[in-house]
Coordinates of C-alpha atoms and ligand atoms in Angstrom, one line a residue:
Chain A
X45 CA 0.0 0.0 0.1
X46 CA 1.1 3.4 -0.7
X47 CA 2.1 5.4 2.4
X48 CA 1.6 9.4 2.3
X49 CA 2.8 11.5 5.3
X50 CA 0.8 14.8 5.5
X51 CA 1.6 15.3 9.0
X52 CA 4.7 17.4 8.9
X53 CA 3.3 20.2 11.4
X54 CA 3.5 17.2 13.8
X55 CA 7.1 16.2 12.9
X56 CA 8.9 15.8 9.8
X57 CA 11.4 12.8 8.6
X58 CA 15.0 13.6 9.4
X59 CA 17.2 14.8 6.2
X60 CA 19.1 11.9 5.2
X61 CA 22.4 13.9 5.2
X62 CA 21.6 15.5 8.7
X63 CA 21.2 11.8 9.9
X64 CA 24.4 10.5 8.7
X65 CA 26.1 13.7 10.3
X66 CA 24.3 13.1 13.7
X67 CA 25.5 9.5 13.7
X68 CA 29.0 10.7 12.8
X69 CA 29.0 13.0 15.8
X70 CA 27.8 10.2 18.0
X71 CA 30.3 7.5 16.9
X72 CA 33.5 9.0 15.6
X73 CA 33.4 12.7 16.9
X74 CA 32.0 12.1 20.3
X75 CA 34.0 14.5 22.6
X76 CA 32.4 16.6 25.3
X77 CA 33.0 20.2 24.1
X78 CA 34.0 21.1 27.5
X79 CA 36.9 19.0 27.4
X80 CA 40.5 20.4 26.4
X81 CA 41.7 17.4 24.4
X82 CA 41.5 17.1 20.8
X83 CA 38.4 15.3 21.2
X84 CA 36.6 17.7 23.0
X85 CA 38.1 20.7 20.8
X86 CA 36.7 19.1 17.7
X87 CA 33.2 18.8 19.2
X88 CA 33.5 22.6 20.4
X89 CA 34.2 23.5 17.0
X90 CA 31.2 21.5 15.2
X91 CA 28.9 23.3 18.0
X92 CA 30.4 26.7 17.0
X93 CA 29.9 26.0 13.2
X94 CA 26.3 25.0 14.1
X95 CA 25.4 28.2 16.0
X96 CA 26.5 30.0 13.0
X97 CA 24.4 28.0 10.9
X98 CA 21.4 28.5 12.9
X99 CA 22.2 32.3 13.5
X100 CA 22.4 32.9 9.8
X101 CA 18.8 31.2 9.1
X102 CA 17.0 33.8 11.2
X103 CA 19.4 36.9 10.5
X104 CA 20.9 36.5 14.3
X105 CA 24.4 36.8 15.6
X106 CA 25.7 33.4 16.6
X107 CA 26.3 35.0 20.2
X108 CA 22.5 35.2 20.6
X109 CA 21.5 31.5 19.8
X110 CA 21.3 29.0 22.6
X111 CA 20.7 25.4 22.0
X112 CA 17.9 23.8 24.2
X113 CA 15.9 20.6 23.8
X114 CA 13.3 22.2 21.6
X115 CA 10.2 24.3 21.1
X116 CA 8.7 23.4 24.7
X117 CA 12.1 24.3 26.6
X118 CA 12.5 27.6 24.4
X119 CA 9.3 29.0 25.1
X120 CA 9.5 28.3 28.7
X121 CA 12.8 29.9 29.2
X122 CA 11.7 32.8 27.1
X123 CA 8.4 33.4 29.0
X124 CA 9.3 32.7 32.5
X125 CA 13.1 34.0 32.2
X126 CA 12.0 37.3 30.9
X127 CA 9.0 37.4 33.4
X128 CA 11.3 36.8 36.4
X129 CA 14.3 39.0 35.4
X130 CA 11.8 42.0 34.8
X131 CA 9.6 41.8 37.6
X132 CA 10.6 44.9 38.9
X133 CA 9.6 46.8 35.6
X134 CA 6.2 45.4 35.5
X135 CA 4.2 42.2 35.8
X136 CA 1.9 42.2 32.6
X137 CA 2.1 39.6 29.8
X138 CA 0.4 39.7 26.6
X139 CA -0.1 36.5 24.4
X140 CA -2.6 35.2 21.9
X141 CA -5.6 32.7 22.3
X142 CA -4.3 30.7 19.4
X143 CA -0.8 29.7 21.1
X144 CA 0.7 26.5 21.5
X145 CA 0.3 24.9 25.0
X146 CA 4.2 25.2 25.2
X147 CA 3.2 29.3 25.6
X148 CA 0.0 28.9 27.3
X149 CA 0.9 27.0 30.1
X150 CA 3.9 28.8 31.3
X151 CA 1.8 32.0 30.7
X152 CA -1.1 30.3 33.1
X153 CA 1.7 29.3 35.3
X154 CA 3.3 32.6 35.6
X155 CA -0.5 34.2 36.2
X156 CA -0.7 31.8 39.2
X157 CA 2.6 33.3 40.6
X158 CA 1.1 36.8 40.4
X159 CA 1.6 37.9 36.8
X160 CA -1.3 39.6 35.0
X161 CA -1.9 38.1 31.8
X162 CA -4.0 39.2 28.8
X163 CA -4.8 37.0 26.2
X164 CA -5.8 38.6 22.9
X165 CA -8.5 37.2 20.5
X166 CA -7.9 36.3 17.1
X167 CA -10.7 36.9 13.8
X168 CA -12.1 34.4 12.1
X169 CA -8.8 33.6 9.9
X170 CA -6.8 33.4 13.2
X171 CA -5.0 36.5 13.1
X172 CA -4.2 38.9 16.0
X173 CA -5.3 42.5 15.3
X174 CA -2.5 45.1 15.8
X175 CA -5.1 47.4 17.1
X176 CA -6.4 45.1 19.6
X177 CA -2.8 44.5 20.9
X178 CA -1.9 48.4 21.1
X179 CA -5.1 48.7 23.4
X180 CA -3.9 45.7 25.5
X181 CA -0.7 47.4 26.3
X182 CA -0.1 49.0 29.8
X183 CA 2.7 50.8 31.2
X184 CA 3.5 47.6 33.1
X185 CA 3.6 45.4 30.3
X186 CA 7.0 43.6 30.1
X187 CA 6.4 40.9 27.2
X188 CA 4.4 40.3 24.5
X189 CA 4.4 36.6 23.1
X190 CA 2.7 36.1 19.8
X191 CA 3.4 33.1 17.5
X192 CA 4.9 33.4 14.0
X193 CA 2.6 31.0 12.5
X194 CA 0.1 28.6 13.7
X195 CA 0.6 25.0 13.8
X196 CA -3.0 24.0 13.2
X197 CA -4.3 26.3 10.6
X198 CA -0.9 27.7 9.5
X199 CA -2.1 31.5 9.7
X200 CA 0.8 33.8 9.8
X201 CA 0.6 36.8 12.2
X202 CA 1.7 40.5 11.5
X203 CA 5.1 39.8 13.2
X204 CA 6.9 42.7 11.8
X205 CA 4.4 45.2 12.8
X206 CA 4.0 43.8 16.4
X207 CA 7.8 43.8 16.4
X208 CA 7.9 47.4 15.9
X209 CA 5.1 48.2 18.3
X210 CA 6.8 46.5 20.9
X211 CA 10.2 48.1 20.0
X212 CA 8.8 51.6 20.3
X213 CA 7.3 50.7 23.5
X214 CA 10.3 49.4 25.3
X215 CA 8.5 46.1 25.7
X216 CA 10.1 42.7 24.7
X217 CA 8.7 40.5 22.0
X218 CA 9.1 36.8 21.9
X219 CA 7.9 34.6 19.2
X220 CA 7.3 31.0 18.9
X221 CA 8.2 30.4 15.3
X222 CA 8.4 26.7 15.5
X223 CA 6.2 26.3 12.6
X224 CA 8.0 29.0 10.5
X225 CA 11.7 28.5 11.0
X226 CA 13.1 26.8 8.1
X227 CA 10.0 26.7 6.1
X228 CA 9.4 30.7 5.7
X229 CA 12.1 33.7 5.6
X230 CA 12.6 35.2 9.1
X231 CA 15.0 38.2 9.9
X232 CA 14.8 38.9 13.7
X233 CA 16.6 42.3 13.2
X234 CA 14.4 43.7 10.5
X235 CA 11.0 42.4 12.2
X236 CA 12.2 43.4 15.7
X237 CA 12.3 40.3 17.3
X238 CA 14.0 39.8 20.9
X239 CA 13.1 36.1 21.5
X240 CA 12.5 33.6 19.1
X241 CA 11.7 29.6 19.6
X242 CA 12.8 27.0 17.3
X243 CA 12.6 23.4 17.3
X244 CA 14.4 21.0 15.1
X245 CA 11.9 18.3 14.3
X246 CA 9.9 20.8 12.4
X247 CA 12.5 21.1 9.6
X248 CA 14.1 17.7 9.1
X249 CA 16.6 17.9 12.1
X250 CA 16.0 15.2 14.6
X251 CA 13.5 15.6 17.8
X252 CA 14.8 16.9 21.0
X253 CA 16.7 19.6 19.8
X254 CA 15.9 23.1 19.3
X255 CA 17.2 26.9 20.0
X256 CA 16.3 30.1 21.6
X257 CA 17.4 33.3 20.1
X258 CA 17.7 36.0 22.5
X259 CA 18.6 39.5 21.1
X260 CA 21.6 40.7 22.9
X261 CA 20.9 43.0 25.8
X262 CA 17.6 41.4 26.5
X263 CA 17.2 40.9 30.4
X264 CA 16.5 37.4 31.0
X265 CA 17.2 34.8 33.8
X266 CA 17.9 31.3 33.1
X267 CA 15.8 28.6 34.9
X268 CA 18.4 25.8 35.3
X269 CA 21.6 26.2 37.3
X270 CA 24.5 23.6 36.6
X271 CA 27.8 23.6 34.8
X272 CA 27.5 26.7 32.9
X273 CA 27.0 25.5 29.4
X274 CA 25.4 27.8 26.6
X275 CA 26.5 30.5 28.6
X276 CA 24.3 29.6 31.6
X277 CA 21.2 30.1 29.9
X278 CA 20.9 26.2 29.7
X279 CA 23.7 24.3 31.5
X280 CA 24.2 20.8 30.8
X281 CA 26.5 18.7 28.4
X282 CA 25.7 19.9 25.0
X283 CA 23.7 17.4 22.6
X284 CA 26.4 17.6 20.1
X285 CA 24.9 15.1 17.6
X286 CA 21.4 16.9 17.7
X287 CA 23.1 20.4 17.6
X288 CA 25.2 19.6 14.6
X289 CA 22.1 18.1 12.9
X290 CA 20.2 21.1 13.6
X291 CA 23.0 23.5 12.3
X292 CA 22.9 21.6 9.0
X293 CA 19.0 21.6 8.6
X294 CA 19.4 24.9 8.9
X295 CA 21.8 25.7 6.6
X296 CA 20.0 23.3 4.2
X297 CA 16.8 25.2 4.6
X298 CA 18.4 28.4 4.1
X299 CA 19.8 27.3 0.9
X300 CA 16.4 25.4 -0.4
X301 CA 14.0 28.0 1.0
X302 CA 12.7 30.0 -2.2
X303 CA 12.5 26.8 -4.5
X304 CA 11.2 24.9 -1.8
X305 CA 8.5 27.5 -0.5
X306 CA 7.3 27.5 -4.3
X307 CA 7.1 23.7 -5.1
X308 CA 5.2 23.3 -1.5
X309 CA 3.0 25.8 -2.0
X310 CA 2.1 24.6 -5.4
X311 CA 1.6 20.9 -4.1
X312 CA -0.6 22.5 -1.3
X313 CA -2.6 24.7 -3.7
X314 CA -3.3 21.6 -5.8
X315 CA -4.3 19.7 -2.8
X316 CA -6.7 22.3 -1.3
X317 CA -8.2 22.9 -4.7
X318 CA -8.8 19.1 -5.4
X319 CA -10.4 18.6 -2.4
X320 CA -12.8 21.7 -2.7
X321 CA -13.8 20.4 -6.4
X322 CA -14.4 16.8 -5.4
X323 CA -15.9 17.1 -2.0
X324 CA -19.1 19.3 -1.6
X325 CA -19.7 21.5 1.9
X326 CA -16.0 22.0 3.0
X327 CA -14.6 24.9 4.9
X328 CA -11.4 26.1 4.9
X329 CA -10.1 27.0 8.2
X330 CA -7.3 29.5 8.4
X331 CA -6.4 32.4 6.2
X332 CA -6.8 32.0 2.6
X333 CA -3.4 33.6 1.6
X334 CA -1.5 34.7 4.9
X335 CA -0.9 30.7 5.6
X336 CA 2.3 28.4 5.9
X337 CA 2.9 27.1 2.5
X338 CA 2.3 23.5 3.3
X339 CA -0.7 23.8 5.5
X340 CA -4.2 22.8 4.5
X341 CA -6.8 22.9 7.4
X342 CA -10.6 22.2 6.3
X343 CA -13.5 21.1 8.1
X344 CA -15.3 18.3 6.4
X345 CA -18.9 19.3 7.6
X346 CA -21.2 16.6 9.2
X347 CA -18.4 14.0 10.0
X348 CA -15.8 13.8 13.1
X349 CA -12.2 14.0 12.6
X350 CA -10.9 11.0 14.4
X351 CA -13.1 8.7 12.2
X352 CA -11.9 10.4 9.2
X353 CA -8.1 10.1 10.3
X354 CA -8.6 6.2 10.9
X355 CA -10.2 5.8 7.0
X356 CA -7.3 7.8 6.0
X357 CA -4.5 5.8 8.0
X358 CA -6.3 2.4 6.7
X359 CA -5.2 4.0 3.2
X360 CA -1.7 4.7 4.4
X361 CA -2.4 8.2 4.7
X362 CA -1.0 9.9 7.8
X363 CA -3.1 13.6 8.7
X364 CA -4.2 15.2 12.0
X365 CA -7.4 16.6 13.4
X366 CA -8.4 19.4 16.0
X367 CA -11.4 17.3 16.7
X368 CA -12.6 17.0 20.5
X369 CA -12.3 13.1 20.0
X370 CA -8.6 13.5 19.3
X371 CA -7.6 15.6 22.1
X372 CA -7.4 12.9 25.1
X373 CA -9.0 15.8 26.9
X374 CA -12.1 15.7 24.5
X375 CA -12.0 19.7 24.2
X376 CA -12.1 20.5 20.7
X377 CA -9.2 22.6 19.6
X378 CA -8.5 25.9 21.4
X379 CA -7.3 27.4 18.0
X380 CA -10.5 26.5 16.3
X381 CA -12.8 27.7 18.9
X382 CA -10.7 31.0 19.0
X383 CA -11.5 31.4 15.6
X384 CA -15.1 31.2 16.2
X385 CA -15.9 27.9 14.8
X386 CA -18.8 26.1 16.6
X387 CA -18.1 22.5 17.9
X388 CA -19.5 20.5 15.2
X389 CA -17.4 22.4 12.7
X390 CA -14.1 22.0 14.9
X391 CA -15.1 18.3 15.1
X392 CA -14.6 17.7 11.5
X393 CA -11.5 19.6 11.1
X394 CA -8.8 18.0 9.4
X395 CA -5.0 19.4 9.0
X396 CA -2.9 18.1 6.1
X397 CA 0.8 19.6 6.6
X398 CA 2.9 19.1 3.8
X399 CA 7.1 19.2 3.7
X400 CA 9.5 19.3 1.0
X401 CA 9.3 15.5 1.2
X402 CA 5.9 15.2 -0.6
X403 CA 5.3 14.9 -4.3
X404 CA 2.7 15.1 -6.6
X405 CA 1.7 11.4 -6.3
X406 CA 1.1 12.0 -2.9
X407 CA -1.6 14.6 -3.9
X408 CA -3.0 12.5 -6.7
X409 CA -3.2 9.5 -4.1
X410 CA -5.0 11.7 -1.5
X411 CA -7.4 13.1 -3.9
X412 CA -8.3 9.7 -5.5
X413 CA -9.3 8.3 -1.9
X414 CA -10.4 11.1 -0.1
X415 CA -14.1 11.6 -1.5
X416 CA -15.2 8.0 -1.1
X417 CA -14.1 8.3 2.4
X418 CA -15.9 11.3 3.2
X419 CA -18.9 9.9 1.3
X420 CA -18.8 6.7 3.5
X421 CA -18.7 8.6 6.7
X422 CA -21.4 10.9 5.5
X423 CA -23.8 8.2 4.9
X424 CA -23.3 7.4 8.6
X425 CA -24.0 10.3 9.7
X426 CA -27.2 11.7 11.3
X427 CA -26.2 15.2 10.9
X428 CA -25.9 14.7 7.0
X429 CA -29.0 12.6 6.8
X430 CA -31.2 15.5 8.4
X431 CA -29.0 18.4 7.0
X432 CA -32.2 20.0 5.4
X433 CA -34.5 20.0 8.2
X434 CA -32.0 21.3 10.6
X435 CA -31.2 24.1 8.6
X436 CA -34.9 24.9 8.7
X437 CA -35.3 24.6 12.2
X438 CA -32.3 26.7 12.9
X439 CA -33.4 29.5 10.6
X440 CA -36.6 29.8 12.5
X441 CA -35.2 30.8 15.6
X442 CA -35.6 34.3 16.5
X443 CA -31.9 34.8 16.9
X444 CA -30.8 33.5 13.4
X445 CA -29.8 36.4 11.3
X446 CA -30.3 35.5 7.8
X447 CA -27.2 37.3 6.4
X448 CA -24.9 35.4 8.5
X449 CA -26.4 31.9 8.5
X450 CA -24.2 29.6 7.0
X451 CA -26.8 26.6 6.4
X452 CA -29.3 28.7 4.7
X453 CA -26.6 30.4 2.9
X454 CA -25.2 27.0 1.2
Chain B
X175 CA -5.2 2.4 21.0
X176 CA -8.4 0.4 19.8
X177 CA -8.8 -3.3 20.0
X178 CA -9.3 -5.4 16.7
X179 CA -12.9 -5.8 17.3
X180 CA -13.5 -2.0 17.8
X181 CA -11.4 -1.6 14.4
X182 CA -13.5 -4.3 12.7
X183 CA -16.8 -2.8 13.7
X184 CA -15.5 0.7 12.6
X185 CA -14.3 -0.5 9.3
X186 CA -17.3 -3.0 8.5
X187 CA -20.2 -1.4 10.7
X188 CA -23.4 -3.6 10.9
X189 CA -26.7 -1.9 10.4
X190 CA -25.7 1.4 9.2
X191 CA -28.7 3.7 7.9
X192 CA -32.1 4.5 8.8
X193 CA -35.5 2.7 9.0
X194 CA -37.7 4.7 7.1
X195 CA -41.0 3.1 9.0
X196 CA -39.3 2.9 12.4
X197 CA -41.4 2.0 15.4
X198 CA -39.2 3.9 17.8
X199 CA -36.4 6.3 17.1
X200 CA -33.8 7.3 19.8
X201 CA -31.2 10.2 19.5
X202 CA -28.8 11.0 22.2
X203 CA -25.8 13.4 22.0
X204 CA -22.6 13.9 24.2
X205 CA -22.5 17.5 25.2
X206 CA -18.6 17.0 25.9
X207 CA -17.2 16.3 22.7
X208 CA -20.5 16.8 20.5
X209 CA -21.0 13.5 19.0
X210 CA -24.6 12.4 17.9
X211 CA -26.0 8.7 17.8
X212 CA -29.3 8.0 16.4
X213 CA -31.0 4.3 16.8
X214 CA -34.0 3.1 14.6
X215 CA -36.0 0.1 15.7
X216 CA -38.7 -1.9 14.3
X217 CA -40.8 -4.0 16.7
X218 CA -43.2 -6.6 16.5
X219 CA -44.7 -8.5 19.4
X220 CA -42.1 -7.0 21.6
X221 CA -39.4 -8.3 19.8
X222 CA -36.6 -6.0 18.0
X223 CA -37.0 -7.1 14.6
X224 CA -34.7 -4.7 12.8
X225 CA -32.3 -1.8 14.0
X226 CA -30.2 0.7 12.2
X227 CA -27.9 3.4 13.3
X228 CA -26.6 6.6 12.3
X229 CA -23.6 8.3 14.2
X230 CA -21.8 11.3 13.9
X231 CA -18.6 10.5 16.4
X232 CA -15.2 8.9 16.7
X233 CA -14.2 5.4 16.0
X234 CA -15.6 4.3 19.4
X235 CA -18.9 6.0 18.9
X236 CA -19.1 4.2 15.6
X237 CA -18.0 0.7 16.8
X238 CA -20.2 1.0 19.8
X239 CA -23.3 1.9 17.7
X240 CA -22.7 -0.8 15.3
X241 CA -22.1 -3.6 18.2
X242 CA -25.3 -2.5 20.1
X243 CA -27.3 -3.0 17.0
X244 CA -25.8 -6.6 16.9
X245 CA -26.3 -7.1 20.4
X246 CA -30.4 -6.2 20.5
X247 CA -31.2 -7.5 17.2
X248 CA -33.8 -10.2 18.0
X249 CA -34.1 -9.4 21.5
X250 CA -36.9 -8.5 23.4
X251 CA -37.7 -4.9 24.6
X252 CA -37.0 -6.1 28.0
X253 CA -34.0 -7.6 27.4
X254 CA -32.6 -4.9 25.1
X255 CA -33.0 -2.3 28.2
X256 CA -31.0 -4.6 30.2
X257 CA -28.0 -4.3 27.8
X258 CA -25.7 -1.8 29.8
X259 CA -23.1 0.7 28.1
X260 CA -20.4 -1.4 30.2
X261 CA -21.5 -4.4 28.2
X262 CA -21.2 -2.9 24.7
X263 CA -17.6 -1.9 25.9
X264 CA -16.9 -5.3 26.9
X265 CA -18.5 -6.9 23.7
X266 CA -15.6 -5.0 21.7
X267 CA -12.8 -6.3 24.3
X268 CA -13.0 -2.7 25.9
X269 CA -12.1 0.8 25.0
X270 CA -9.6 3.3 26.1
X271 CA -10.5 4.9 29.4
X272 CA -10.9 8.3 27.7
X273 CA -13.4 7.0 25.1
X274 CA -15.5 5.2 27.8
X275 CA -18.3 7.9 27.5
X276 CA -18.7 7.0 23.8
X277 CA -19.9 3.5 25.0
X278 CA -22.4 5.1 27.0
X279 CA -24.1 6.5 24.0
X280 CA -24.7 3.3 22.5
X281 CA -26.9 1.7 25.2
X282 CA -28.5 5.1 25.8
X283 CA -29.7 5.5 22.4
X284 CA -31.1 2.0 22.2
X285 CA -33.1 2.6 25.4
X286 CA -34.1 6.3 24.2
X287 CA -35.7 4.4 21.2
X288 CA -37.3 1.9 23.2
X289 CA -39.0 4.6 25.3
X290 CA -39.9 6.5 22.0
X291 CA -41.5 3.0 20.9
X292 CA -43.6 2.6 24.2
X293 CA -44.7 6.2 24.3
X294 CA -46.0 5.9 20.7
X295 CA -47.5 2.3 21.2
X296 CA -49.1 2.4 24.8
X297 CA -50.2 -0.8 25.8
Ligands
PLP85 C1 3.9 26.2 17.4 C2 4.7 25.2 18.4 N1 5.2 25.4 19.4 C3 5.9 24.4 20.2 C4 5.9 23.3 20.1 C5 6.8 22.2 20.8 O1 8.0 22.1 20.5 P1 8.7 20.6 20.8 O2 8.0 19.4 20.4 O3 10.2 20.8 20.2 O4 8.8 20.6 22.4 C6 5.3 22.7 19.0 C7 5.6 21.4 18.4 O5 4.1 20.4 18.5 C8 4.6 23.9 18.0 O6 4.1 23.5 16.7
FES86 S1 -17.3 10.7 19.8 FE1 -16.2 12.1 20.8 S2 -14.7 10.6 21.8 FE2 -15.9 9.4 20.8

């Protein structure tokens, strides 16, 4: 059976060259960068080169890059490290409703510790409004954290505008760029970004390695104490194989970027157009244009995401969903709810995330299998069977605004 | 995460669809995750002659719906009322803990359909 991997927002396949280099730094060049001997010096040199490669990818200086275990750790250090170090300046933090849990949870933890938290709403496309952000800023605001691009719907935020505002007001600006780094051009200087989170496994480096960019001069405190590695920001013997892999993935991504974006976007557009043409009653989630090149997120009305994923999996297709039934907590995706989707529509959400590893054949195969799967699940759905009468019921209600009624409109 | 039996009922669900001339219809929904399950019954002399389901929900919701239709077909109403949510889950060799509420739906939907039948056909 053909296998199609459309879940690259969850994790990507490690690049073959990267994997070979990682192996080299586990077996032959295995020294501790802290050692004085030749083994150590060689490892140190490799880490230094990787730091430069990573810095270059986002327009930073290598002294501004700190290696971590990934996105979650970089987010935690950014939020807590800045909050603790700037307590004397203020206690107000601004973030957005569609952040990853790796940002939202540390923010909630800080709130419990006495910090004030403002969670910005987003519009129907998942975008933060710059005006709303401006209005939320207080004299004691110390940190703004807004993600570069959303992991579920791919929506990109007005990062450069937020950066300009933050810089002008003297507020630190952190962005969780886990989904964007390596997949979209980033320039931390031009965009006035003070702190940036990245994670290797989203752009073909291994899992468990990431980095944090901290602009020179930002007041931040480390969360761990130990041997003093990473200039005390993140002590612990360096994950040299991971770091070298991250560096190589960064360099490759930068070299491939323009062609890669163009190719993935073409595949994505064909995939989305094919879905829309061949299956009725599909709703696009996220922004029509301001989205990551590899992201498709649609709601397949009248069916539930987990049963859709299981059916796709039986055909060898890997995807994901924001449905409550897939979440473990049985709550639908907070991202889709923040965008104003009702529970039923969030239920039928399907995310297909592409990478450079995907091909035209993958898209063809998906489009060949998908309509029959949807038709089968819809034929089992009570919502599909009664869709006419439901519309009638809903539109008779006094509160139903005809101009906004989705069901009557379709 | 699902047992083989669950996957079997999910991929080849028994008794899917609608009974146009149903004697009793039951619909239940789960407020938490938003799923809906609908059961149609055809009853003759106190025996469930035919049963069909429609479900909007996850793999477990579809599998429990399918399983419960097999369990109640040919049974008396009294026996069908005695089939519990746990029994449906057990018949499927269990469900992941977080999914146990889905199995509640299947038996509940059958019970709701029987109550609908009784209300429409007072003895
Ligand atoms: C936007 C975003 N932030 C943070 C993370 C967490 O990254 P990691 O898995 O490297 O800890 C992810 C990964 O799922 C993500 O998509
Ligand atoms: S139907 Fe939602 S978890 Fe089962």
